[in-house]
Amino acid sequence: MSAAWGKCFDPDGARYGIPTYPWRLAPDGLATRRQLRARGLRPGGQPIAAQAMRINRRTSTPRVAYLYRVDLALPVRPMTSRKWGALALAMLARRTCPACRITYSYCISRRYGLCGICIDANHAAQTGS
C-alpha cells in the first residue's frame, strides 16, 4: 500500500468529512456525473455521497471526483423544442465570424474569436504589409 493510496482511503469520512476512496476503487452503486449521464441519469438534487481521490504525482495536489448514489438518481429530462432551438442558435453563433459575418461549417476558435481570413487581414493591417 503506497502513501498516496493511504491518503485517499477514508471510507468513514473521518479525515475529509465525506467517504473517500482511491481513484477507480469506489464501491458499486456510486457514480460520477459523467457515469450517470452515460446511463441516462442525473443526480436529481441528491447530496454528494462520496468522493474518489487521487494524488497528482507532479504537484502532490489531490484531484477529486464527486460520487452520487445510482439508486437515487433520476432520469435525464428530455430536450424540448425550445431547448433544441436555443442550442441551434448557440451553435450558429459559434460558427459565425463577428467581423465578416460569414457562417462556417466549423466552430470558430475562441482563442482569436475571428475566422482565419479576418485573422490574416488584421495581422497584415498591423504589420503594414
Tab-separated table of C-alpha atoms in Angstrom:
chain	number	residue	atom	x	y	z
A	1	MET	CA	0.000	0.000	0.000
A	2	SER	CA	1.553	3.302	-1.087
A	3	ALA	CA	1.399	6.523	0.907
A	4	ALA	CA	-0.691	8.214	-1.778
A	5	TRP	CA	-3.229	5.391	-1.673
A	6	GLY	CA	-3.424	5.706	2.107
A	7	LYS	CA	-4.192	9.431	1.851
A	8	CYS	CA	-7.064	8.661	-0.496
A	9	PHE	CA	-8.664	5.855	1.508
A	10	ASP	CA	-11.092	7.183	4.107
A	11	PRO	CA	-14.322	5.150	3.884
A	12	ASP	CA	-15.633	6.525	7.187
A	13	GLY	CA	-15.143	10.176	6.250
A	14	ALA	CA	-13.083	10.916	9.378
A	15	ARG	CA	-10.339	12.841	7.539
A	16	TYR	CA	-12.296	14.630	4.786
A	17	GLY	CA	-15.806	14.698	6.237
A	18	ILE	CA	-17.103	12.573	3.389
A	19	PRO	CA	-16.306	8.958	2.466
A	20	THR	CA	-13.244	8.998	0.234
A	21	TYR	CA	-11.949	6.220	-1.999
A	22	PRO	CA	-8.901	5.898	-4.235
A	23	TRP	CA	-9.441	6.551	-7.949
A	24	ARG	CA	-11.344	3.690	-9.659
A	25	LEU	CA	-11.886	1.823	-6.373
A	26	ALA	CA	-15.236	3.241	-5.278
A	27	PRO	CA	-17.850	0.672	-4.251
A	28	ASP	CA	-20.645	-0.367	-6.575
A	29	GLY	CA	-23.726	1.822	-6.503
A	30	LEU	CA	-21.779	5.100	-6.698
A	31	ALA	CA	-21.089	7.003	-9.915
A	32	THR	CA	-19.780	10.361	-11.118
A	33	ARG	CA	-21.953	12.813	-13.053
A	34	ARG	CA	-20.461	11.618	-16.340
A	35	GLN	CA	-21.082	7.984	-15.469
A	36	LEU	CA	-24.679	8.803	-14.531
A	37	ARG	CA	-25.144	10.695	-17.789
A	38	ALA	CA	-23.831	7.727	-19.780
A	39	ARG	CA	-26.608	5.663	-18.172
A	40	GLY	CA	-29.221	8.307	-18.973
A	41	LEU	CA	-29.435	9.520	-15.367
A	42	ARG	CA	-28.792	12.722	-13.408
A	43	PRO	CA	-28.112	13.321	-9.689
A	44	GLY	CA	-31.552	14.886	-9.249
A	45	GLY	CA	-30.710	17.140	-6.301
A	46	GLN	CA	-29.281	14.434	-4.063
A	47	PRO	CA	-26.296	15.328	-1.865
A	48	ILE	CA	-22.796	14.105	-2.685
A	49	ALA	CA	-22.485	10.576	-1.288
A	50	ALA	CA	-18.695	10.140	-1.515
A	51	GLN	CA	-15.642	11.217	-3.466
A	52	ALA	CA	-12.944	9.492	-5.470
A	53	MET	CA	-9.494	10.990	-4.995
A	54	ARG	CA	-6.056	10.626	-6.467
A	55	ILE	CA	-2.847	12.484	-5.752
A	56	ASN	CA	-1.196	14.216	-8.698
A	57	ARG	CA	2.353	12.853	-8.913
A	58	ARG	CA	3.837	16.067	-10.248
A	59	THR	CA	2.278	18.630	-7.910
A	60	SER	CA	1.221	16.384	-4.983
A	61	THR	CA	-2.214	18.010	-5.024
A	62	PRO	CA	-5.373	15.920	-4.786
A	63	ARG	CA	-7.787	15.528	-7.691
A	64	VAL	CA	-11.352	14.818	-6.660
A	65	ALA	CA	-14.438	13.458	-8.406
A	66	TYR	CA	-17.722	13.580	-6.521
A	67	LEU	CA	-19.814	10.417	-6.425
A	68	TYR	CA	-23.594	10.096	-6.282
A	69	ARG	CA	-25.835	7.155	-5.437
A	70	VAL	CA	-27.150	5.437	-8.548
A	71	ASP	CA	-30.327	4.201	-6.829
A	72	LEU	CA	-31.384	7.795	-6.034
A	73	ALA	CA	-30.567	9.167	-9.487
A	74	LEU	CA	-33.400	10.366	-11.720
A	75	PRO	CA	-33.780	10.034	-15.481
A	76	VAL	CA	-32.422	12.845	-17.638
A	77	ARG	CA	-35.083	15.340	-18.651
A	78	PRO	CA	-35.899	15.145	-22.360
A	79	MET	CA	-34.966	18.044	-24.639
A	80	THR	CA	-37.898	20.269	-25.526
A	81	SER	CA	-38.304	22.008	-28.861
A	82	ARG	CA	-37.352	25.325	-27.215
A	83	LYS	CA	-34.131	23.834	-25.856
A	84	TRP	CA	-33.263	22.405	-29.291
A	85	GLY	CA	-33.889	25.832	-30.819
A	86	ALA	CA	-31.706	27.603	-28.240
A	87	LEU	CA	-28.934	25.063	-28.820
A	88	ALA	CA	-29.139	25.567	-32.591
A	89	LEU	CA	-28.855	29.355	-32.181
A	90	ALA	CA	-25.884	28.996	-29.833
A	91	MET	CA	-24.085	26.725	-32.296
A	92	LEU	CA	-24.847	29.149	-35.139
A	93	ALA	CA	-23.263	31.959	-33.111
A	94	ARG	CA	-20.134	29.830	-32.543
A	95	ARG	CA	-19.818	29.241	-36.303
A	96	THR	CA	-20.342	32.886	-37.368
A	97	CYS	CA	-17.374	35.279	-37.532
A	98	PRO	CA	-18.266	38.536	-35.726
A	99	ALA	CA	-16.097	40.626	-38.059
A	100	CYS	CA	-17.167	39.477	-41.535
A	101	ARG	CA	-20.478	37.769	-40.537
A	102	ILE	CA	-19.681	34.644	-42.634
A	103	THR	CA	-21.067	31.383	-41.256
A	104	TYR	CA	-18.654	28.442	-41.468
A	105	SER	CA	-19.254	24.706	-41.152
A	106	TYR	CA	-16.932	24.555	-38.109
A	107	CYS	CA	-16.758	26.398	-34.807
A	108	ILE	CA	-14.506	29.449	-34.824
A	109	SER	CA	-11.558	29.325	-32.436
A	110	ARG	CA	-12.245	31.031	-29.113
A	111	ARG	CA	-8.591	31.984	-28.866
A	112	TYR	CA	-8.875	34.666	-31.559
A	113	GLY	CA	-12.636	34.987	-31.887
A	114	LEU	CA	-12.319	35.508	-35.659
A	115	CYS	CA	-12.189	33.370	-38.768
A	116	GLY	CA	-8.846	32.667	-40.438
A	117	ILE	CA	-9.394	35.259	-43.182
A	118	CYS	CA	-10.091	38.040	-40.659
A	119	ILE	CA	-7.108	36.991	-38.530
A	120	ASP	CA	-4.836	37.254	-41.583
A	121	ALA	CA	-6.342	40.615	-42.548
A	122	ASN	CA	-5.845	42.015	-39.035
A	123	HIS	CA	-2.282	40.708	-38.932
A	124	ALA	CA	-1.484	42.259	-42.309
A	125	ALA	CA	-3.001	45.593	-41.210
A	126	GLN	CA	-0.962	45.621	-38.003
A	127	THR	CA	2.341	44.797	-39.689
A	128	GLY	CA	1.683	47.210	-42.546
A	129	SER	CA	2.321	44.680	-45.292
